[in-house]
Amino acid sequence: MLKAKYFGWEFKSALTAAIHKIASDLGLSRVKVLFKADIPTAAIDRQGNVYITNIADDAVLTRGDLERFTGFALHELLHWKYTNFNAINRDAVEYLIHLHNGLEDAFIENRAVERKLTGNVESLLGTLIDNMATEGLNEVSDWSDPKQDPFVLAVYARKHGTIKVPLANGLKPIFDEACKRLNTCQHTADTWVLAEWVFEQLCKIQPPQPPVNPEPPVNPEPPTGSDDGNPCDDGDPSDQEGGNKNAPTKGEKPPTSPAKEGDEVGDAKTPVKRTKAHPNGGKVRVVVAPRSTEPTVNLPETARAGGATGEWCMGANEYHVSESKKWTVNC
């Protein structure tokens, strides 16, 4: 039975049980859960060891926190079920890797929701991406900055999210085509090829050019005056029959939706800052550093704990793509 509030030691026990239940639903075995201080949120390695940020035993957390962390764990378990890390070129530029991570995350989550792999899967993953989108809306001030594009795509490509983030002018055709192609992907190798395609499209973006011979502005006709020579005041059109009843009144801004392309955002820009010569005689693109596409959770420092607790320990810290051997030391 779910509780409204949990102490940290209860929370870790409940989350561990939920992770094992989800792993069973996904057809995964050998899952082990470890809470470690050096994990920002959640991670998984290739052996199926799930890592969660360590939580103090006396911390007080809520049912909502449990659902959020369960969503993080589900996301990581889906990586173990579907993601082939050998298909990812770790030598590629960071921007391309983040584009791929956003597409791969959407691929595994969309598939889990479509196949109803575990109970409440759409709600858990929907909450996960909606929290991620909300954090972005609170933190980002310039959505036309190309470093935001991998994050925007990660949100845009998930079918179960309800909160959208702004799109810079020119991104929608690229992202719509990416989502269309994502629906046909079957493996991580497919999502990697798709990420490369998206990256090339973004690199081709050119800034809008002013017209070569701009036409001089046309002076508008002066307003028609009334019989006494004063300009006519037609009044507020919303007061007239057939007028727009939802039109903003004087002094108000018109309503906007952050999901509409270009609304107070500006034009999309290429992520390429410059090119430089390569020793082999070619050219290398220097690309902006991207915003992370990984889901995160914010816990107060008082709720965190040092060290490690859980079912067992590992000997290496290469999470998410680890080749670590198994250890059987109790923590």
mmCIF file of C-alpha atoms in Angstrom:
data_model
loop_
_atom_site.group_PDB
_atom_site.id
_atom_site.type_symbol
_atom_site.label_atom_id
_atom_site.label_comp_id
_atom_site.label_asym_id
_atom_site.label_seq_id
_atom_site.Cartn_x
_atom_site.Cartn_y
_atom_site.Cartn_z
ATOM 1 C CA MET A 1 0.000 0.000 0.000
ATOM 2 C CA LEU A 2 1.376 3.396 -0.952
ATOM 3 C CA LYS A 3 1.912 5.886 1.846
ATOM 4 C CA ALA A 4 1.685 9.661 1.694
ATOM 5 C CA LYS A 5 5.119 10.118 3.276
ATOM 6 C CA TYR A 6 8.203 7.962 3.760
ATOM 7 C CA PHE A 7 11.317 8.113 5.861
ATOM 8 C CA GLY A 8 14.445 7.570 3.811
ATOM 9 C CA TRP A 9 14.944 3.964 4.902
ATOM 10 C CA GLU A 10 11.314 3.163 4.022
ATOM 11 C CA PHE A 11 11.647 4.986 0.727
ATOM 12 C CA LYS A 12 14.683 2.969 -0.360
ATOM 13 C CA SER A 13 12.980 -0.284 0.536
ATOM 14 C CA ALA A 14 9.803 0.652 -1.370
ATOM 15 C CA LEU A 15 11.778 1.841 -4.404
ATOM 16 C CA THR A 16 13.886 -1.323 -4.451
ATOM 17 C CA ALA A 17 10.718 -3.454 -4.421
ATOM 18 C CA ALA A 18 9.229 -1.378 -7.254
ATOM 19 C CA ILE A 19 12.395 -1.775 -9.335
ATOM 20 C CA HIS A 20 12.322 -5.552 -8.953
ATOM 21 C CA LYS A 21 8.634 -5.644 -9.905
ATOM 22 C CA ILE A 22 9.239 -3.545 -13.034
ATOM 23 C CA ALA A 23 12.275 -5.633 -14.000
ATOM 24 C CA SER A 24 10.137 -8.747 -13.763
ATOM 25 C CA ASP A 25 7.445 -7.148 -15.940
ATOM 26 C CA LEU A 26 10.106 -6.264 -18.519
ATOM 27 C CA GLY A 27 11.419 -9.806 -18.555
ATOM 28 C CA LEU A 28 14.735 -8.781 -16.981
ATOM 29 C CA SER A 29 16.557 -10.783 -14.339
ATOM 30 C CA ARG A 30 19.718 -10.302 -12.253
ATOM 31 C CA VAL A 31 18.715 -6.769 -11.230
ATOM 32 C CA LYS A 32 20.518 -5.358 -8.216
ATOM 33 C CA VAL A 33 19.844 -1.963 -6.625
ATOM 34 C CA LEU A 34 22.476 0.241 -5.021
ATOM 35 C CA PHE A 35 22.152 3.741 -3.558
ATOM 36 C CA LYS A 36 25.361 5.746 -4.014
ATOM 37 C CA ALA A 37 26.301 9.315 -3.174
ATOM 38 C CA ASP A 38 28.153 9.925 -6.465
ATOM 39 C CA ILE A 39 25.100 9.192 -8.630
ATOM 40 C CA PRO A 40 23.227 12.432 -9.532
ATOM 41 C CA THR A 41 19.873 10.685 -10.064
ATOM 42 C CA ALA A 42 19.812 7.167 -11.516
ATOM 43 C CA ALA A 43 21.955 5.003 -13.786
ATOM 44 C CA ILE A 44 22.384 1.417 -14.933
ATOM 45 C CA ASP A 45 25.326 -0.620 -16.188
ATOM 46 C CA ARG A 46 25.460 -3.461 -18.672
ATOM 47 C CA GLN A 47 25.100 -6.077 -15.961
ATOM 48 C CA GLY A 48 21.721 -4.704 -14.906
ATOM 49 C CA ASN A 49 22.877 -3.019 -11.718
ATOM 50 C CA VAL A 50 20.629 -0.040 -10.977
ATOM 51 C CA TYR A 51 22.202 2.912 -9.176
ATOM 52 C CA ILE A 52 20.165 5.563 -7.359
ATOM 53 C CA THR A 53 21.463 8.650 -5.580
ATOM 54 C CA ASN A 54 21.843 7.812 -1.902
ATOM 55 C CA ILE A 55 19.124 9.060 0.441
ATOM 56 C CA ALA A 56 19.501 9.723 4.150
ATOM 57 C CA ASP A 57 17.610 7.283 6.376
ATOM 58 C CA ASP A 58 15.933 10.115 8.289
ATOM 59 C CA ALA A 59 14.959 12.113 5.183
ATOM 60 C CA VAL A 60 11.229 12.655 4.652
ATOM 61 C CA LEU A 61 9.969 12.030 1.125
ATOM 62 C CA THR A 62 6.542 11.839 -0.477
ATOM 63 C CA ARG A 63 4.572 9.471 -2.668
ATOM 64 C CA GLY A 64 5.285 11.844 -5.543
ATOM 65 C CA ASP A 65 9.020 11.424 -4.917
ATOM 66 C CA LEU A 66 8.576 7.642 -5.016
ATOM 67 C CA GLU A 67 6.737 7.843 -8.339
ATOM 68 C CA ARG A 68 9.400 10.130 -9.800
ATOM 69 C CA PHE A 69 12.267 7.864 -8.764
ATOM 70 C CA THR A 70 10.357 4.831 -9.990
ATOM 71 C CA GLY A 71 10.074 6.596 -13.356
ATOM 72 C CA PHE A 72 13.840 7.202 -13.375
ATOM 73 C CA ALA A 73 14.500 3.538 -12.584
ATOM 74 C CA LEU A 74 12.026 2.413 -15.270
ATOM 75 C CA HIS A 75 13.820 4.622 -17.794
ATOM 76 C CA GLU A 76 17.169 3.052 -16.922
ATOM 77 C CA LEU A 77 15.749 -0.489 -17.057
ATOM 78 C CA LEU A 78 14.412 0.276 -20.530
ATOM 79 C CA HIS A 79 17.971 1.148 -21.574
ATOM 80 C CA TRP A 80 19.070 -2.267 -20.376
ATOM 81 C CA LYS A 81 16.235 -3.948 -22.263
ATOM 82 C CA TYR A 82 16.544 -2.073 -25.570
ATOM 83 C CA THR A 83 19.734 -0.011 -25.885
ATOM 84 C CA ASN A 84 22.766 -1.491 -27.637
ATOM 85 C CA PHE A 85 25.607 0.675 -26.366
ATOM 86 C CA ASN A 86 28.022 -0.868 -28.867
ATOM 87 C CA ALA A 87 26.087 0.936 -31.633
ATOM 88 C CA ILE A 88 27.009 4.344 -30.178
ATOM 89 C CA ASN A 89 30.160 6.046 -31.405
ATOM 90 C CA ARG A 90 31.646 7.439 -28.202
ATOM 91 C CA ASP A 91 34.289 9.277 -30.214
ATOM 92 C CA ALA A 92 31.653 11.455 -31.885
ATOM 93 C CA VAL A 93 31.206 15.085 -30.876
ATOM 94 C CA GLU A 94 29.291 15.611 -27.645
ATOM 95 C CA TYR A 95 26.475 17.415 -29.467
ATOM 96 C CA LEU A 96 25.750 14.378 -31.653
ATOM 97 C CA ILE A 97 25.877 12.055 -28.643
ATOM 98 C CA HIS A 98 23.282 14.185 -26.837
ATOM 99 C CA LEU A 99 21.083 14.297 -29.943
ATOM 100 C CA HIS A 100 21.234 10.525 -30.041
ATOM 101 C CA ASN A 101 20.557 10.157 -26.334
ATOM 102 C CA GLY A 102 17.398 12.249 -26.711
ATOM 103 C CA LEU A 103 16.209 10.151 -29.653
ATOM 104 C CA GLU A 104 17.127 6.852 -27.992
ATOM 105 C CA ASP A 105 15.323 7.907 -24.799
ATOM 106 C CA ALA A 106 12.211 8.729 -26.812
ATOM 107 C CA PHE A 107 12.530 5.450 -28.749
ATOM 108 C CA ILE A 108 12.675 3.213 -25.667
ATOM 109 C CA GLU A 109 9.983 5.130 -23.755
ATOM 110 C CA ASN A 110 7.565 5.331 -26.701
ATOM 111 C CA ARG A 111 7.963 1.591 -27.246
ATOM 112 C CA ALA A 112 7.347 0.822 -23.560
ATOM 113 C CA VAL A 113 4.148 2.900 -23.559
ATOM 114 C CA GLU A 114 2.885 1.412 -26.822
ATOM 115 C CA ARG A 115 3.472 -2.134 -25.557
ATOM 116 C CA LYS A 116 2.223 -1.415 -22.014
ATOM 117 C CA LEU A 117 5.227 -3.229 -20.600
ATOM 118 C CA THR A 118 4.411 -2.525 -16.960
ATOM 119 C CA GLY A 119 1.577 -1.094 -14.936
ATOM 120 C CA ASN A 120 1.188 2.695 -14.975
ATOM 121 C CA VAL A 121 3.997 2.952 -17.524
ATOM 122 C CA GLU A 122 2.532 5.953 -19.374
ATOM 123 C CA SER A 123 1.942 7.897 -16.169
ATOM 124 C CA LEU A 124 5.428 7.167 -14.801
ATOM 125 C CA LEU A 125 7.218 8.130 -18.013
ATOM 126 C CA GLY A 126 4.872 11.057 -18.675
ATOM 127 C CA THR A 127 5.652 12.514 -15.252
ATOM 128 C CA LEU A 128 9.349 11.992 -15.902
ATOM 129 C CA ILE A 129 9.438 13.975 -19.144
ATOM 130 C CA ASP A 130 6.967 16.625 -17.932
ATOM 131 C CA ASN A 131 9.203 17.361 -14.943
ATOM 132 C CA MET A 132 12.151 17.574 -17.305
ATOM 133 C CA ALA A 133 10.285 19.998 -19.590
ATOM 134 C CA THR A 134 9.169 22.126 -16.625
ATOM 135 C CA GLU A 135 12.756 22.428 -15.395
ATOM 136 C CA GLY A 136 13.784 23.560 -18.854
ATOM 137 C CA LEU A 137 11.049 26.190 -19.008
ATOM 138 C CA ASN A 138 12.194 27.539 -15.646
ATOM 139 C CA GLU A 139 15.894 27.588 -16.524
ATOM 140 C CA VAL A 140 16.227 28.480 -20.213
ATOM 141 C CA SER A 141 15.985 32.111 -21.317
ATOM 142 C CA ASP A 142 17.022 31.764 -24.983
ATOM 143 C CA TRP A 143 15.364 28.886 -26.841
ATOM 144 C CA SER A 144 16.992 29.912 -30.118
ATOM 145 C CA ASP A 145 20.398 28.994 -28.685
ATOM 146 C CA PRO A 146 21.432 25.826 -30.576
ATOM 147 C CA LYS A 147 22.770 24.235 -27.407
ATOM 148 C CA GLN A 148 19.106 23.728 -26.386
ATOM 149 C CA ASP A 149 18.148 21.791 -29.537
ATOM 150 C CA PRO A 150 19.045 18.253 -28.318
ATOM 151 C CA PHE A 151 17.002 18.891 -25.160
ATOM 152 C CA VAL A 152 14.089 20.291 -27.177
ATOM 153 C CA LEU A 153 14.155 17.235 -29.460
ATOM 154 C CA ALA A 154 14.235 14.879 -26.459
ATOM 155 C CA VAL A 155 11.016 16.491 -25.198
ATOM 156 C CA TYR A 156 9.407 16.837 -28.642
ATOM 157 C CA ALA A 157 9.934 13.196 -29.662
ATOM 158 C CA ARG A 158 8.264 11.656 -26.599
ATOM 159 C CA LYS A 159 4.607 10.926 -27.356
ATOM 160 C CA HIS A 160 3.533 10.714 -23.696
ATOM 161 C CA GLY A 161 4.635 14.185 -22.588
ATOM 162 C CA THR A 162 2.000 16.867 -22.029
ATOM 163 C CA ILE A 163 4.275 19.886 -21.424
ATOM 164 C CA LYS A 164 6.021 21.268 -24.486
ATOM 165 C CA VAL A 165 8.958 23.622 -24.804
ATOM 166 C CA PRO A 166 9.391 26.375 -27.414
ATOM 167 C CA LEU A 167 10.626 25.666 -30.926
ATOM 168 C CA ALA A 168 12.837 28.156 -32.735
ATOM 169 C CA ASN A 169 11.780 29.026 -36.279
ATOM 170 C CA GLY A 170 12.994 26.362 -38.691
ATOM 171 C CA LEU A 171 13.203 23.440 -36.263
ATOM 172 C CA LYS A 172 9.693 22.054 -36.690
ATOM 173 C CA PRO A 173 10.156 20.556 -40.192
ATOM 174 C CA ILE A 174 13.396 18.878 -39.072
ATOM 175 C CA PHE A 175 11.960 17.552 -35.819
ATOM 176 C CA ASP A 176 8.706 16.397 -37.426
ATOM 177 C CA GLU A 177 10.656 14.389 -39.981
ATOM 178 C CA ALA A 178 12.871 13.021 -37.191
ATOM 179 C CA CYS A 179 9.797 11.845 -35.270
ATOM 180 C CA LYS A 180 8.403 10.239 -38.418
ATOM 181 C CA ARG A 181 11.657 8.351 -38.954
ATOM 182 C CA LEU A 182 11.859 7.455 -35.264
ATOM 183 C CA ASN A 183 8.591 5.541 -35.632
ATOM 184 C CA THR A 184 10.335 3.171 -38.051
ATOM 185 C CA CYS A 185 13.441 2.599 -35.910
ATOM 186 C CA GLN A 186 13.913 -0.914 -34.559
ATOM 187 C CA HIS A 187 17.307 -0.783 -32.858
ATOM 188 C CA THR A 188 19.873 1.588 -31.376
ATOM 189 C CA ALA A 189 21.824 1.461 -34.632
ATOM 190 C CA ASP A 190 18.767 2.988 -36.335
ATOM 191 C CA THR A 191 18.470 5.806 -33.807
ATOM 192 C CA TRP A 192 22.181 6.546 -34.219
ATOM 193 C CA VAL A 193 21.793 6.924 -37.987
ATOM 194 C CA LEU A 194 18.783 9.166 -37.334
ATOM 195 C CA ALA A 195 20.782 11.314 -34.898
ATOM 196 C CA GLU A 196 23.465 11.757 -37.550
ATOM 197 C CA TRP A 197 20.793 12.886 -40.019
ATOM 198 C CA VAL A 198 19.355 15.419 -37.548
ATOM 199 C CA PHE A 199 22.841 16.703 -36.779
ATOM 200 C CA GLU A 200 23.553 17.308 -40.465
ATOM 201 C CA GLN A 201 20.243 19.155 -40.920
ATOM 202 C CA LEU A 202 20.986 21.422 -37.962
ATOM 203 C CA CYS A 203 24.493 22.119 -39.245
ATOM 204 C CA LYS A 204 23.004 23.281 -42.558
ATOM 205 C CA ILE A 205 20.855 25.967 -40.945
ATOM 206 C CA GLN A 206 21.737 29.380 -42.342
ATOM 207 C CA PRO A 207 20.921 32.688 -40.688
ATOM 208 C CA PRO A 208 18.148 34.622 -42.456
ATOM 209 C CA GLN A 209 19.592 37.000 -45.013
ATOM 210 C CA PRO A 210 18.199 40.521 -45.573
ATOM 211 C CA PRO A 211 16.939 41.205 -49.106
ATOM 212 C CA VAL A 212 19.607 42.453 -51.515
ATOM 213 C CA ASN A 213 17.518 45.373 -52.766
ATOM 214 C CA PRO A 214 14.906 46.021 -50.119
ATOM 215 C CA GLU A 215 11.789 47.827 -51.289
ATOM 216 C CA PRO A 216 11.308 51.271 -49.726
ATOM 217 C CA PRO A 217 8.483 51.377 -47.204
ATOM 218 C CA VAL A 218 5.121 52.406 -48.578
ATOM 219 C CA ASN A 219 3.493 55.317 -46.752
ATOM 220 C CA PRO A 220 0.060 54.254 -45.556
ATOM 221 C CA GLU A 221 -2.990 56.276 -46.498
ATOM 222 C CA PRO A 222 -3.946 58.790 -43.802
ATOM 223 C CA PRO A 223 -6.984 57.785 -41.740
ATOM 224 C CA THR A 224 -10.337 58.916 -43.057
ATOM 225 C CA GLY A 225 -11.641 61.808 -41.024
ATOM 226 C CA SER A 226 -15.115 62.462 -39.778
ATOM 227 C CA ASP A 227 -17.257 65.368 -40.903
ATOM 228 C CA ASP A 228 -15.653 67.658 -38.325
ATOM 229 C CA GLY A 229 -12.154 66.825 -39.553
ATOM 230 C CA ASN A 230 -11.230 64.532 -36.652
ATOM 231 C CA PRO A 231 -10.093 60.963 -37.285
ATOM 232 C CA CYS A 232 -12.792 58.360 -36.768
ATOM 233 C CA ASP A 233 -12.591 56.186 -33.631
ATOM 234 C CA ASP A 234 -14.022 52.827 -34.517
ATOM 235 C CA GLY A 235 -13.730 51.715 -30.917
ATOM 236 C CA ASP A 236 -12.561 48.335 -29.642
ATOM 237 C CA PRO A 237 -13.351 45.690 -32.305
ATOM 238 C CA SER A 238 -14.231 43.244 -29.542
ATOM 239 C CA ASP A 239 -17.137 45.530 -28.638
ATOM 240 C CA GLN A 240 -18.613 45.269 -32.121
ATOM 241 C CA GLU A 241 -20.834 42.547 -33.426
ATOM 242 C CA GLY A 242 -18.688 39.758 -34.808
ATOM 243 C CA GLY A 243 -15.559 41.148 -33.118
ATOM 244 C CA ASN A 244 -12.961 38.950 -31.414
ATOM 245 C CA LYS A 245 -14.219 38.561 -27.878
ATOM 246 C CA ASN A 246 -10.854 37.065 -26.861
ATOM 247 C CA ALA A 247 -8.753 39.894 -28.257
ATOM 248 C CA PRO A 248 -6.423 41.430 -25.671
ATOM 249 C CA THR A 249 -7.462 44.736 -24.208
ATOM 250 C CA LYS A 250 -5.221 47.755 -24.518
ATOM 251 C CA GLY A 251 -1.977 47.341 -22.636
ATOM 252 C CA GLU A 252 -2.167 43.529 -22.588
ATOM 253 C CA LYS A 253 0.027 41.148 -24.558
ATOM 254 C CA PRO A 254 -1.680 38.574 -26.770
ATOM 255 C CA PRO A 255 -1.712 35.045 -25.311
ATOM 256 C CA THR A 256 1.107 32.808 -26.486
ATOM 257 C CA SER A 257 1.801 29.100 -26.317
ATOM 258 C CA PRO A 258 5.400 28.016 -25.642
ATOM 259 C CA ALA A 259 4.905 25.043 -27.957
ATOM 260 C CA LYS A 260 4.228 27.181 -31.043
ATOM 261 C CA GLU A 261 7.183 27.471 -33.359
ATOM 262 C CA GLY A 262 8.914 30.811 -33.176
ATOM 263 C CA ASP A 263 6.685 32.472 -30.549
ATOM 264 C CA GLU A 264 9.011 35.017 -28.980
ATOM 265 C CA VAL A 265 11.866 32.591 -29.639
ATOM 266 C CA GLY A 266 13.585 33.672 -32.838
ATOM 267 C CA ASP A 267 15.202 31.798 -35.677
ATOM 268 C CA ALA A 268 17.041 28.522 -35.268
ATOM 269 C CA LYS A 269 20.817 28.706 -35.500
ATOM 270 C CA THR A 270 23.432 26.213 -36.569
ATOM 271 C CA PRO A 271 25.346 24.531 -33.718
ATOM 272 C CA VAL A 272 28.587 24.999 -35.687
ATOM 273 C CA LYS A 273 30.640 27.821 -34.221
ATOM 274 C CA ARG A 274 33.458 27.620 -36.763
ATOM 275 C CA THR A 275 35.543 25.196 -38.755
ATOM 276 C CA LYS A 276 39.229 24.527 -38.313
ATOM 277 C CA ALA A 277 41.872 22.716 -40.280
ATOM 278 C CA HIS A 278 42.474 19.028 -39.576
ATOM 279 C CA PRO A 279 45.994 17.535 -39.740
ATOM 280 C CA ASN A 280 44.868 15.334 -42.633
ATOM 281 C CA GLY A 281 44.063 18.429 -44.661
ATOM 282 C CA GLY A 282 40.317 18.405 -44.138
ATOM 283 C CA LYS A 283 38.041 20.612 -42.064
ATOM 284 C CA VAL A 284 36.684 19.952 -38.572
ATOM 285 C CA ARG A 285 33.506 21.547 -37.250
ATOM 286 C CA VAL A 286 33.690 23.140 -33.813
ATOM 287 C CA VAL A 287 30.255 22.711 -32.249
ATOM 288 C CA VAL A 288 28.605 24.343 -29.226
ATOM 289 C CA ALA A 289 28.340 22.390 -25.975
ATOM 290 C CA PRO A 290 24.769 21.022 -25.666
ATOM 291 C CA ARG A 291 22.359 21.067 -22.767
ATOM 292 C CA SER A 292 22.068 17.624 -21.192
ATOM 293 C CA THR A 293 19.196 15.425 -22.332
ATOM 294 C CA GLU A 294 19.280 13.207 -19.238
ATOM 295 C CA PRO A 295 16.354 13.363 -16.789
ATOM 296 C CA THR A 296 17.345 14.659 -13.361
ATOM 297 C CA VAL A 297 15.772 15.126 -9.961
ATOM 298 C CA ASN A 298 16.437 17.843 -7.429
ATOM 299 C CA LEU A 299 16.676 16.698 -3.824
ATOM 300 C CA PRO A 300 17.545 18.995 -0.927
ATOM 301 C CA GLU A 301 21.033 18.356 0.418
ATOM 302 C CA THR A 302 19.541 17.379 3.769
ATOM 303 C CA ALA A 303 17.846 14.414 2.064
ATOM 304 C CA ARG A 304 21.070 13.097 0.556
ATOM 305 C CA ALA A 305 23.535 10.754 2.224
ATOM 306 C CA GLY A 306 27.175 9.906 1.612
ATOM 307 C CA GLY A 307 28.620 6.478 1.000
ATOM 308 C CA ALA A 308 26.618 3.590 -0.377
ATOM 309 C CA THR A 309 23.784 1.367 0.783
ATOM 310 C CA GLY A 310 21.829 -1.311 -0.997
ATOM 311 C CA GLU A 311 21.922 -4.868 -2.170
ATOM 312 C CA TRP A 312 25.588 -4.971 -3.221
ATOM 313 C CA CYS A 313 28.528 -2.920 -4.462
ATOM 314 C CA MET A 314 30.376 -2.531 -7.726
ATOM 315 C CA GLY A 315 34.075 -1.863 -8.204
ATOM 316 C CA ALA A 316 33.960 0.745 -10.991
ATOM 317 C CA ASN A 317 32.216 4.059 -11.595
ATOM 318 C CA GLU A 318 31.474 3.844 -15.330
ATOM 319 C CA TYR A 319 27.707 3.847 -15.062
ATOM 320 C CA HIS A 320 25.222 3.518 -17.884
ATOM 321 C CA VAL A 321 27.785 1.983 -20.258
ATOM 322 C CA SER A 322 29.947 0.087 -17.801
ATOM 323 C CA GLU A 323 31.930 -3.026 -18.661
ATOM 324 C CA SER A 324 32.558 -3.629 -14.946
ATOM 325 C CA LYS A 325 32.874 -7.083 -13.472
ATOM 326 C CA LYS A 326 30.415 -8.130 -10.798
ATOM 327 C CA TRP A 327 31.280 -7.881 -7.134
ATOM 328 C CA THR A 328 29.449 -9.641 -4.328
ATOM 329 C CA VAL A 329 30.511 -7.504 -1.380
ATOM 330 C CA ASN A 330 27.685 -6.462 0.923
ATOM 331 C CA CYS A 331 27.425 -2.742 1.665
#
